[in-house]
XYZ file of N, CA and C in Angstrom:
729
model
N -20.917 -24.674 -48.725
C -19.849 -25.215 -47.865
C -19.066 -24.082 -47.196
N -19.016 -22.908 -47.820
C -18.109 -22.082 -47.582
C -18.908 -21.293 -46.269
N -20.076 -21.271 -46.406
C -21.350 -20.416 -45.425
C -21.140 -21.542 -44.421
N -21.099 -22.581 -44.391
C -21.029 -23.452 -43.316
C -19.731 -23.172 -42.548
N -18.913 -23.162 -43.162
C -17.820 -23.070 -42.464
C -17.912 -21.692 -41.774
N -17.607 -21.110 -42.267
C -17.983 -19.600 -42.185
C -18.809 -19.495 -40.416
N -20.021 -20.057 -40.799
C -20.595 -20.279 -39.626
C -20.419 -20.811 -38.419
N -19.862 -22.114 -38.801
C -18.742 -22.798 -38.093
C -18.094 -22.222 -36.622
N -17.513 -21.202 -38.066
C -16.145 -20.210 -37.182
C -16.621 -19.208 -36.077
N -18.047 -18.849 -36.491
C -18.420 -18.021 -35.579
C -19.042 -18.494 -34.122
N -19.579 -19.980 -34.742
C -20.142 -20.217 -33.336
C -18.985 -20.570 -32.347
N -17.766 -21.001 -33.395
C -16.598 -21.602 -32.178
C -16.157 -20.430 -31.371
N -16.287 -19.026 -31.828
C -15.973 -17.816 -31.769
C -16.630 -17.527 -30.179
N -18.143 -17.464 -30.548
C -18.823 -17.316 -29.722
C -18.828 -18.186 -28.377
N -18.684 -19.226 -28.385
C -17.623 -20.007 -27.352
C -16.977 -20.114 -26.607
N -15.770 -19.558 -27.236
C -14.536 -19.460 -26.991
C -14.697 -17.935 -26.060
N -15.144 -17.099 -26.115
C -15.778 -15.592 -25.665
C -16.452 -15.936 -24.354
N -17.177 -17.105 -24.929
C -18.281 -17.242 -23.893
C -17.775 -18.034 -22.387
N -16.656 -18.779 -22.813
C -15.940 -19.693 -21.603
C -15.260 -18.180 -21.085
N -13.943 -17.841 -22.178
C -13.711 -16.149 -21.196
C -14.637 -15.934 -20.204
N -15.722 -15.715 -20.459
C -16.307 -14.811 -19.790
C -16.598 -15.344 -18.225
N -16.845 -16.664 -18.965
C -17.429 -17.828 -17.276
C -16.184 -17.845 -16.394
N -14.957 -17.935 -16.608
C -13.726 -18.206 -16.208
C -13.060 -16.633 -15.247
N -13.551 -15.707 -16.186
C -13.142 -14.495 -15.444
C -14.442 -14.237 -14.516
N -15.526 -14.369 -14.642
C -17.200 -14.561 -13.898
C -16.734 -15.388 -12.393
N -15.652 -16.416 -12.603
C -15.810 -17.100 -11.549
C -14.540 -17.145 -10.602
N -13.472 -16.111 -11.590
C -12.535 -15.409 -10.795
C -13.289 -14.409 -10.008
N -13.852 -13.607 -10.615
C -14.326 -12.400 -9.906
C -14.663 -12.973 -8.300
N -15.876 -14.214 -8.719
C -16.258 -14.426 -7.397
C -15.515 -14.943 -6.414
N -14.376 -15.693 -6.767
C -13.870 -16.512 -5.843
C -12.504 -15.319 -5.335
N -12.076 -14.858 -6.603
C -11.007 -13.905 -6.052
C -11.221 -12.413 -6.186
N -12.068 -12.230 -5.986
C -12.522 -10.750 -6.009
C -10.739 -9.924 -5.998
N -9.973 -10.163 -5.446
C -8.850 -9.302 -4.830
C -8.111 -9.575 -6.134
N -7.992 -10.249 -7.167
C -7.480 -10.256 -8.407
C -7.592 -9.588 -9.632
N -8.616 -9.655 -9.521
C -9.564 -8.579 -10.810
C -9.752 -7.150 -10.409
N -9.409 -6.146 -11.536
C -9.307 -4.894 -11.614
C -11.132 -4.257 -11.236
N -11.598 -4.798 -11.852
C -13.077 -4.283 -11.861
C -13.914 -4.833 -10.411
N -13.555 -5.829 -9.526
C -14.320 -5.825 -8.496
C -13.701 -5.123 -7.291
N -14.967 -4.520 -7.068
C -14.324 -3.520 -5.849
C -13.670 -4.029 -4.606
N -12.648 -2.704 -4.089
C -11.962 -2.987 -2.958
C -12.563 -3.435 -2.032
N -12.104 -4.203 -1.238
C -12.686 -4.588 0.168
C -11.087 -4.963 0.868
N -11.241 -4.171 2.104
C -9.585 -4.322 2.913
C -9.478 -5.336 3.843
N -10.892 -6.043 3.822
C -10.719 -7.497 4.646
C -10.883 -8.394 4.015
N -10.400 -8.300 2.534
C -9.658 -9.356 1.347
C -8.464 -9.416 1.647
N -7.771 -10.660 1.452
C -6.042 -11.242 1.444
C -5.971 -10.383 -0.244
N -4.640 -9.983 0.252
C -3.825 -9.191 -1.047
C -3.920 -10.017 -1.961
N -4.390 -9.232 -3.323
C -4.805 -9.869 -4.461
C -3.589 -9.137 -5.406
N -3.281 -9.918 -7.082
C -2.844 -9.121 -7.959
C -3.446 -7.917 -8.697
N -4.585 -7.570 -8.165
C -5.504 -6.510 -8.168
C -5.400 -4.857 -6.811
N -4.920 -5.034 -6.066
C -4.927 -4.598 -4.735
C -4.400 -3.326 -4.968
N -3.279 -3.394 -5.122
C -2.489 -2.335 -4.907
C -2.600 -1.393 -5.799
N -3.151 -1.616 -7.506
C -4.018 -0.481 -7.848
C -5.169 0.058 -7.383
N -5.983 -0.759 -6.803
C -7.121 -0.301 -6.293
C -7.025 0.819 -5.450
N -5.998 0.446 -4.652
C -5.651 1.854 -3.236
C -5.202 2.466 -4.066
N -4.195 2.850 -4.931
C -3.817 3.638 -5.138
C -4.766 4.815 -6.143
N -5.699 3.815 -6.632
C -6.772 4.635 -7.817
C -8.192 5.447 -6.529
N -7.499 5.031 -4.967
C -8.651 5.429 -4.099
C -8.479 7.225 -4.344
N -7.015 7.579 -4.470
C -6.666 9.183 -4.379
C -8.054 9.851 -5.474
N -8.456 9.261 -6.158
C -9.988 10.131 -6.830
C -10.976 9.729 -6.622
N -11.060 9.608 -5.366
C -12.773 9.310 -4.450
C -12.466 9.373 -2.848
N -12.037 10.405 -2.665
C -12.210 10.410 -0.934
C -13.032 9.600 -0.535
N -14.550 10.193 -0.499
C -15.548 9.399 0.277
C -15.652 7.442 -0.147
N -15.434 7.287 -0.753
C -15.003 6.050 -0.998
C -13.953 5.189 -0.066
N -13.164 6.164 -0.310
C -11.747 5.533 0.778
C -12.102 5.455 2.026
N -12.566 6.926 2.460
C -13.349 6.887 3.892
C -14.164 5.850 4.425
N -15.637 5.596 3.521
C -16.227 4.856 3.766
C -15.430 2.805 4.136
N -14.146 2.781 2.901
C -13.793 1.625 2.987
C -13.132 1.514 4.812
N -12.544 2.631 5.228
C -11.955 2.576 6.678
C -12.608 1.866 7.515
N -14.093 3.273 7.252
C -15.262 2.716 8.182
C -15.462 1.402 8.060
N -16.044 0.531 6.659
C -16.218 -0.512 6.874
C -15.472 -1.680 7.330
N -13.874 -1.448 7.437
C -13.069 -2.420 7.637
C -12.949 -1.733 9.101
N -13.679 -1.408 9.779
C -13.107 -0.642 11.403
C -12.301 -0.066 12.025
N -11.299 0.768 10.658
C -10.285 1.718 11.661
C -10.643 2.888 11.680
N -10.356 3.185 12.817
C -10.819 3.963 13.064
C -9.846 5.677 13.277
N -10.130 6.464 13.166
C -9.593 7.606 12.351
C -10.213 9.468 12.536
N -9.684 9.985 12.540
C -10.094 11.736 12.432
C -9.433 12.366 11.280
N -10.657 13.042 10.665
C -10.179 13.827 9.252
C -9.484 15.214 10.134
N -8.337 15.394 8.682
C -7.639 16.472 9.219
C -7.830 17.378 8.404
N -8.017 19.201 8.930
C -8.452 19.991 8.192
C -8.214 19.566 6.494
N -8.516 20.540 5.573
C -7.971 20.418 4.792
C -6.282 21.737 4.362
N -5.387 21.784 3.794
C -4.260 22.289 4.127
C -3.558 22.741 2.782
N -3.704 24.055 2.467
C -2.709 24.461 1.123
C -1.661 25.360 1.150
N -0.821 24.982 0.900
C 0.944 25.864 0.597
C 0.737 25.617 -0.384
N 0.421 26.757 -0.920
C 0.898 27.060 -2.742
C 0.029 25.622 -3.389
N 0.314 25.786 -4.879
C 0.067 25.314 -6.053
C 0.249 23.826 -5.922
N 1.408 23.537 -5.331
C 1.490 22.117 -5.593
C 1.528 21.418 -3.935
N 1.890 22.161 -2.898
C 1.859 21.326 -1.541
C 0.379 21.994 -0.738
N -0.044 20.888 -0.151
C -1.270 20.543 0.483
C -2.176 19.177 0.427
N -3.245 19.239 0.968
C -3.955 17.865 1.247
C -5.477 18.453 1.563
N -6.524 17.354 1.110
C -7.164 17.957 1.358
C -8.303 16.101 1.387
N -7.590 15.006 1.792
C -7.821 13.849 1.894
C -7.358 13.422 3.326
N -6.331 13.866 4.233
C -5.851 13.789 5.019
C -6.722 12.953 6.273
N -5.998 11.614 6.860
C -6.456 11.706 7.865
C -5.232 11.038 9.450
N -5.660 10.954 10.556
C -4.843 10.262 11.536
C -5.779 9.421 12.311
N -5.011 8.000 12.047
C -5.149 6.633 12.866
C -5.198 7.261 14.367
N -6.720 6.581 14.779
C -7.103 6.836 16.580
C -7.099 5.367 17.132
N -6.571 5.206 18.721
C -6.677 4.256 18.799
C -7.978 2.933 19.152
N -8.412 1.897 19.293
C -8.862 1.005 19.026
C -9.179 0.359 17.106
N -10.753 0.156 17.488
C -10.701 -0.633 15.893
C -10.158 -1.801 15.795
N -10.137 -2.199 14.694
C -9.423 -3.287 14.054
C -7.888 -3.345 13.617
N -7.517 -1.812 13.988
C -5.917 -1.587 13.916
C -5.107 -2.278 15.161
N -3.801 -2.438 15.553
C -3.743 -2.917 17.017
C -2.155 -2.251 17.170
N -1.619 -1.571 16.093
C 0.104 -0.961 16.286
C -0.140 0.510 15.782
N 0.408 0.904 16.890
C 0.781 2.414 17.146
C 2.013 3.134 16.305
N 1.795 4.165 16.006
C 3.054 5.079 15.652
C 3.106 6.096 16.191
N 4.981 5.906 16.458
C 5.373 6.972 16.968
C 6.735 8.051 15.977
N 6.070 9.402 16.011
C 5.397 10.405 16.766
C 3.800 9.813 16.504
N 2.665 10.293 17.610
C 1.648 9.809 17.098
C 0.908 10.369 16.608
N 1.283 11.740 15.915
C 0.851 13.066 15.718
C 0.571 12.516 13.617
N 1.034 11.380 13.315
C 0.958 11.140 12.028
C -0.488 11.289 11.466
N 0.020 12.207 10.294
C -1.327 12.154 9.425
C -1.076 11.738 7.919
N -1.671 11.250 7.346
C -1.466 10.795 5.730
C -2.642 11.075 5.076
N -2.434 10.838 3.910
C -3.595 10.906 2.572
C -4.764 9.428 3.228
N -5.663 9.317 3.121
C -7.187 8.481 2.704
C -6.007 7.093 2.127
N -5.847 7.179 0.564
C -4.978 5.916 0.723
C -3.904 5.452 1.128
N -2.897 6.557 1.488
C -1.551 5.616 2.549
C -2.236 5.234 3.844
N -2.914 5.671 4.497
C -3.737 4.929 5.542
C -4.654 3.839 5.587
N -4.878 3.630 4.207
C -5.814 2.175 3.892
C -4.859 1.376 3.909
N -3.288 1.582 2.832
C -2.244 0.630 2.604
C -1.838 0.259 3.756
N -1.652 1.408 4.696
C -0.833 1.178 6.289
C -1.260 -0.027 6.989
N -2.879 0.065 7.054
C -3.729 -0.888 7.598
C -3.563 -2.391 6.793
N -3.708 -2.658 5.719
C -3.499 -3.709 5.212
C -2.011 -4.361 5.139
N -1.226 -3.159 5.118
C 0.445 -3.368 5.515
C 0.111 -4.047 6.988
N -0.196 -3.513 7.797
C -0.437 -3.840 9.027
C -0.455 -6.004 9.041
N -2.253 -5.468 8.480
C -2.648 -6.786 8.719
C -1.926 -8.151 8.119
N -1.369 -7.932 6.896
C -1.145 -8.988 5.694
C 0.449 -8.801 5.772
N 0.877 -7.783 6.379
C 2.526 -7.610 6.187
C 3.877 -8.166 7.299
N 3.160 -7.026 8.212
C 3.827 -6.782 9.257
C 4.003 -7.510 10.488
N 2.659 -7.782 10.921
C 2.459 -8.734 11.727
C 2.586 -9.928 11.455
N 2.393 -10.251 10.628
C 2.460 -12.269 9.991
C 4.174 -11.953 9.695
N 5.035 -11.290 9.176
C 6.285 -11.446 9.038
C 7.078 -11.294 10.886
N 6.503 -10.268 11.683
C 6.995 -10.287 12.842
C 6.586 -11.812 13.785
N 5.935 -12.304 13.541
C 5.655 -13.011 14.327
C 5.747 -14.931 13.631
N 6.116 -14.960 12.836
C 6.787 -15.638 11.883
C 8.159 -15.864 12.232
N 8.905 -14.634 12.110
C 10.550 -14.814 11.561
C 11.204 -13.941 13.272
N 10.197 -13.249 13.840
C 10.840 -12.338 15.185
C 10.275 -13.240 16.431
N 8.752 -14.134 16.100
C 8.207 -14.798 17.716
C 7.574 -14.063 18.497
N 7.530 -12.288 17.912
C 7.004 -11.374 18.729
C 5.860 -10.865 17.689
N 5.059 -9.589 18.250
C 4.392 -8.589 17.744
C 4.432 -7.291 17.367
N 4.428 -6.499 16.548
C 4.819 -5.021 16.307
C 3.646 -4.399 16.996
N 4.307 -3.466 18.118
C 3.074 -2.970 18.707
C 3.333 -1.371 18.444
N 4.686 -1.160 17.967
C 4.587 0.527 17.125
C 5.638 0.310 16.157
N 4.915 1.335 15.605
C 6.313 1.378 14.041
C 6.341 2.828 14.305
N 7.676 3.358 14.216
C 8.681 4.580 14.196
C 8.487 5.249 12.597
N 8.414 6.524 13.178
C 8.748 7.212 11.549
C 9.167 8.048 11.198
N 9.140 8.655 10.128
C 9.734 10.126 9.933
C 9.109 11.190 9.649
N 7.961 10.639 9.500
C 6.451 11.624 9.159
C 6.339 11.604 7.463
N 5.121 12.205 7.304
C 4.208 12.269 6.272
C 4.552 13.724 5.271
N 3.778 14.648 5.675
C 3.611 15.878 4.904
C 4.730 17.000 5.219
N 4.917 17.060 3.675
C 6.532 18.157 3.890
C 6.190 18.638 2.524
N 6.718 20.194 2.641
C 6.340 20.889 0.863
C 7.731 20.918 0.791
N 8.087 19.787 -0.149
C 9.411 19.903 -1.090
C 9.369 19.344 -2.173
N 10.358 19.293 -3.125
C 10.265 18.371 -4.282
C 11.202 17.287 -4.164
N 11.305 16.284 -4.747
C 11.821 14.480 -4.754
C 13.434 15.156 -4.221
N 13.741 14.380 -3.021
C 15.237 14.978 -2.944
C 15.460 15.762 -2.659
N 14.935 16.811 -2.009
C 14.956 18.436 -1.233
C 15.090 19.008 -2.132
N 15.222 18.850 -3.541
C 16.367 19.744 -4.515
C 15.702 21.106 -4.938
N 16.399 22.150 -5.775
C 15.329 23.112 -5.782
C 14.556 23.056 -6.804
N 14.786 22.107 -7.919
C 13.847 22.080 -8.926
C 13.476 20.508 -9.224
N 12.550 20.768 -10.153
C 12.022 18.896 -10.286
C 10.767 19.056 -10.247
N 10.663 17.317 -9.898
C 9.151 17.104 -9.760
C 8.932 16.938 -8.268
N 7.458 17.410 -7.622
C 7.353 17.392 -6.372
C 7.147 15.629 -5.576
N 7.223 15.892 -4.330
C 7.502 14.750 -3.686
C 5.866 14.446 -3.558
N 5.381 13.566 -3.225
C 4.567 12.692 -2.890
C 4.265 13.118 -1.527
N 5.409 13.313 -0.248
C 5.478 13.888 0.783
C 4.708 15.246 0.754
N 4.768 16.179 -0.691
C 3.923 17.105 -0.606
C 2.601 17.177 -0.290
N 1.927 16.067 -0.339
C 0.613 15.987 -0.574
C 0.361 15.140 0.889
N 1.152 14.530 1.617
C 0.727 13.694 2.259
C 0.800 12.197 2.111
N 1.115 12.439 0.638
C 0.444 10.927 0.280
C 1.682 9.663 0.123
N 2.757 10.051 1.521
C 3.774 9.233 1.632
C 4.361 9.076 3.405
N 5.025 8.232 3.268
C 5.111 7.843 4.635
C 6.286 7.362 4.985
N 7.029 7.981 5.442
C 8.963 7.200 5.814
C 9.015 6.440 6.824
N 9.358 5.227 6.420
C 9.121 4.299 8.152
C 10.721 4.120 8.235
N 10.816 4.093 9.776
C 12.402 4.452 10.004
C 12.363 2.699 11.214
N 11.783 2.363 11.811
C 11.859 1.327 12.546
C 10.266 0.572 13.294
N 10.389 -0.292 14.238
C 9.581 -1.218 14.546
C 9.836 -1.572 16.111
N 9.027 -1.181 16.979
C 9.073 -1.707 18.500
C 8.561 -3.103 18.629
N 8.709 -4.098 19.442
C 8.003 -5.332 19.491
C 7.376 -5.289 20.987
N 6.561 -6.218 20.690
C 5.621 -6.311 22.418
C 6.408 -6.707 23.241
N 7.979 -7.349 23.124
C 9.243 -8.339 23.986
C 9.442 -7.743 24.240
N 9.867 -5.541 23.432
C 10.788 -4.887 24.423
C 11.877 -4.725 23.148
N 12.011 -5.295 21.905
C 13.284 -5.412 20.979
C 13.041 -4.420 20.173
N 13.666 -3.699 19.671
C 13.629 -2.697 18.816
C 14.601 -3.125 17.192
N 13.645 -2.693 16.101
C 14.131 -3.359 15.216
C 14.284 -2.030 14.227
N 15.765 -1.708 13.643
C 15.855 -0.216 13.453
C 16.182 -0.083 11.918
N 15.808 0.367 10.315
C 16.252 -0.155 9.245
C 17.759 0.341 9.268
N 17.631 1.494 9.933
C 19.656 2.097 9.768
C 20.274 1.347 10.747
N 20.035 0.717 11.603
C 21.345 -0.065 12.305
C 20.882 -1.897 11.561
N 19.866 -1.972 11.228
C 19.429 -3.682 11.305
C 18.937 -4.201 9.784
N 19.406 -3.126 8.782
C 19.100 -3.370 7.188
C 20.039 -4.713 7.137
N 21.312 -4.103 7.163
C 22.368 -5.201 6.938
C 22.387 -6.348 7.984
N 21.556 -6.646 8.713
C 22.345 -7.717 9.620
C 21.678 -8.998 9.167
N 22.610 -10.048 8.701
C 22.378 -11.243 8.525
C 21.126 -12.322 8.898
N 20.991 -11.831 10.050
C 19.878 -12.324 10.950
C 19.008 -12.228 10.734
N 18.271 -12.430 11.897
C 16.450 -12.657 11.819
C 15.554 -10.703 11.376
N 16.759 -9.679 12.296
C 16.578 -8.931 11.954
C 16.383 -8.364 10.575
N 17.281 -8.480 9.942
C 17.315 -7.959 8.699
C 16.418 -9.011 7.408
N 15.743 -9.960 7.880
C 15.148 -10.479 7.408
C 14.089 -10.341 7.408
N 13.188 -9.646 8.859
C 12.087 -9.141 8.399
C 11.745 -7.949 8.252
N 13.278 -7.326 7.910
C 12.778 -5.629 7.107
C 12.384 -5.670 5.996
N 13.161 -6.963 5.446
C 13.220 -7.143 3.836
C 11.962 -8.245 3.673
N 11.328 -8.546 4.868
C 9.638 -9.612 4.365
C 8.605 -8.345 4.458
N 9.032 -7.010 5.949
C 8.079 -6.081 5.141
C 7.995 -4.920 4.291
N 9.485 -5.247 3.543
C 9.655 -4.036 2.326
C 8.861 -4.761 1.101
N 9.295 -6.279 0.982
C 7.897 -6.776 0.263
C 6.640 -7.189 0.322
N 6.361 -7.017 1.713
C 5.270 -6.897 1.606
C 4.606 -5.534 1.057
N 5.431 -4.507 1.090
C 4.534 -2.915 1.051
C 4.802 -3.297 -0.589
N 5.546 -3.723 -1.161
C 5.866 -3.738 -2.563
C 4.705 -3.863 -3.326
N 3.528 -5.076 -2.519
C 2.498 -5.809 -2.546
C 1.273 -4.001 -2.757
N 1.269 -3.644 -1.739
C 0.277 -2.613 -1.925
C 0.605 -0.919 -2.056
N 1.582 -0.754 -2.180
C 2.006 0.930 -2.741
C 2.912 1.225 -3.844
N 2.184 2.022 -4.453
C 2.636 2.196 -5.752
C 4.628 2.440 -5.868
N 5.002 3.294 -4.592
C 6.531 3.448 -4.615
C 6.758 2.306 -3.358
N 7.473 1.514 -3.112
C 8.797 1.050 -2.119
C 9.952 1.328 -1.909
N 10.434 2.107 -1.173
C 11.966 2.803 -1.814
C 12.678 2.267 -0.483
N 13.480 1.201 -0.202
C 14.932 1.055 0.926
C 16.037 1.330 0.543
N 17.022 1.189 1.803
C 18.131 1.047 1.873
C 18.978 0.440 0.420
N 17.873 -0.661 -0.369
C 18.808 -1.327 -1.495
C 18.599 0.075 -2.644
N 17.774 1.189 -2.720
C 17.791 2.059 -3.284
C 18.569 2.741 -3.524
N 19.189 3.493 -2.480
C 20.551 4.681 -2.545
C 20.469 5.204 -1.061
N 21.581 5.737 -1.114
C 21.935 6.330 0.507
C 20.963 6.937 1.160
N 20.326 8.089 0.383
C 19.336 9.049 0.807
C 18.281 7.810 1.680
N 17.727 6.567 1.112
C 16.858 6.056 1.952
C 17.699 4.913 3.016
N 18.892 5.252 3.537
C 19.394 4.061 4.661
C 18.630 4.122 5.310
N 17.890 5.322 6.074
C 17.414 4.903 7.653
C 16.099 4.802 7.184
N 15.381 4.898 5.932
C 13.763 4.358 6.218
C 13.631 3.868 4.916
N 12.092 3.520 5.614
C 11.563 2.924 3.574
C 10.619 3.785 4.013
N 10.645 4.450 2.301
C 9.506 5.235 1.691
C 8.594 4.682 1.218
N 7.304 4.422 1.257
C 6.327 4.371 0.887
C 5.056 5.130 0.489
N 4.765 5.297 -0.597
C 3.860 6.059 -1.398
C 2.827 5.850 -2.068
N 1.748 6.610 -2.535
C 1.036 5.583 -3.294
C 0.846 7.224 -4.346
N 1.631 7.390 -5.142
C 1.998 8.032 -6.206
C 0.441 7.420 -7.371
N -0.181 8.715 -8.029
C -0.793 8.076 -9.355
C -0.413 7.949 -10.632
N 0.010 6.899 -10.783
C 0.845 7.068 -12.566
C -0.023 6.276 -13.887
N -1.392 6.320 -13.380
C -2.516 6.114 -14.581
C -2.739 4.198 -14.351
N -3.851 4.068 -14.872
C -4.556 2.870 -14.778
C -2.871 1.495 -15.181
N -2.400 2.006 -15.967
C -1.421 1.122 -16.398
C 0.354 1.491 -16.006
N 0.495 2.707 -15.014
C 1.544 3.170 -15.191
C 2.493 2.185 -14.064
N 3.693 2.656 -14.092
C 4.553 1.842 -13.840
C 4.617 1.865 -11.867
N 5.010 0.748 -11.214
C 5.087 1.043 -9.738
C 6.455 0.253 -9.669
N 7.444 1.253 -8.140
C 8.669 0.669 -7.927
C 8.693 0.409 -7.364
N 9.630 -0.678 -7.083
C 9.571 -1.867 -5.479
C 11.427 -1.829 -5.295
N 11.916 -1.299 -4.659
C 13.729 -1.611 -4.934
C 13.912 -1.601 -3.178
């Protein structure tokens, strides 16, 4: 009786394992963009999977590259670039125009890391545009910035840990042109009640969605006039900020 049971337990065991398995088998397929283990694809809708994925792209260039290519933006690698020990890049690239991209930045001289340029693009597609044209009636046809690559550490300060900006692998967005002609600015239009300030704050969460840092105006002074965005590596499980 006791072997029966015993046995019992294992086949319920085996079961119970075995539905797991069908259930996550048929997530995979249906939501690929959810699950950690099926690969990126950037012409997936943002999954609870996503935004590690880009960010785990920083240890496979050619990977990231290739994902550009396949999603059609189109792009020029930039040398590779070292100041010292901790500032340089050597993933670097800048958004060219056509492709599947359709908003410009200005200066247009921007270059970023392999994954802030995948996030940008999917910011693009899943963020920016569906919130501008939603809550504004218009289109973002450039986003304003403050640029990418700078050798300093977090905060200009003279000691610490280095910035993200060191590497490239961050991006200060300071505002948003529309196809109407309206200019939508985070230092004059964070606070305004309106439609404005409503879709700074639909695409500060949206970036929340795919980069490891989000840093606004609700952060601290240092970020009034932009949001920072980063895609920082802090390990398969480490922590990401959205404020």
């Amino acid at each position: 009786m006791r072997a029966l049971r015993r046995w019992t337990g294992v086949i319920v065991g085996i079961a119970i394992v075995a539905m797991i398995a069908l259930l996550l088998w048929g997530m995979a397929r249906q939501r690929p963009q959810d699950v950690p283990w099926a690969p990126l694809d950037l012409g997936q809708p943002i999954g609870m999977a996503t935004g590690r994925k880009l960010t785990a792209l920083a240890g496979d260039t050619p990977q990231c590259l290739a994902l550009l290519e396949r999603a059609g933006i189109r792009y020029t690698r930039l040398p590779d670039r070292s100041d010292g020990a901790q500032c340089g890049y050597d993933d670097a690239v800048r958004f060219t125009t056509g492709g599947a991209r359709r908003i410009g930045y200005r200066p247009a001289s921007l270059g970023v890391s392999c994954p802030v340029a995948a996030s940008l693009a999917l910011w693009e597609w899943n963020g920016v545009q569906a919130a501008a044209r939603e809550t504004l009636g218009s289109e973002v046809v450039e986003i304003d910035h403050l640029g990418s690559y700078n050798c300093r550490r977090i905060g200009g300060r003279s000691g610490g840990d280095w910035s993200e900006h060191a590497r490239a692998n961050a991006v200060d967005i300071a505002g948003f042109r529309l196809r109407d002609g309206r200019r939508i600015s985070v230092l004059r239009d964070w606070s305004d009640p309106g439609v404005k300030g409503r879709f700074l704050r639909q695409v500060r969460d949206a970036a929340c969605d795919l980069f490891a840092t989000t840093l606004s105006p609700d952060y601290n002074a240092a970020h009034a006039d932009h949001l920072h965005l980063d895609q920082a590596d802090r390990g398969a499980l480490g922590w990401r900020a959205c404020r």
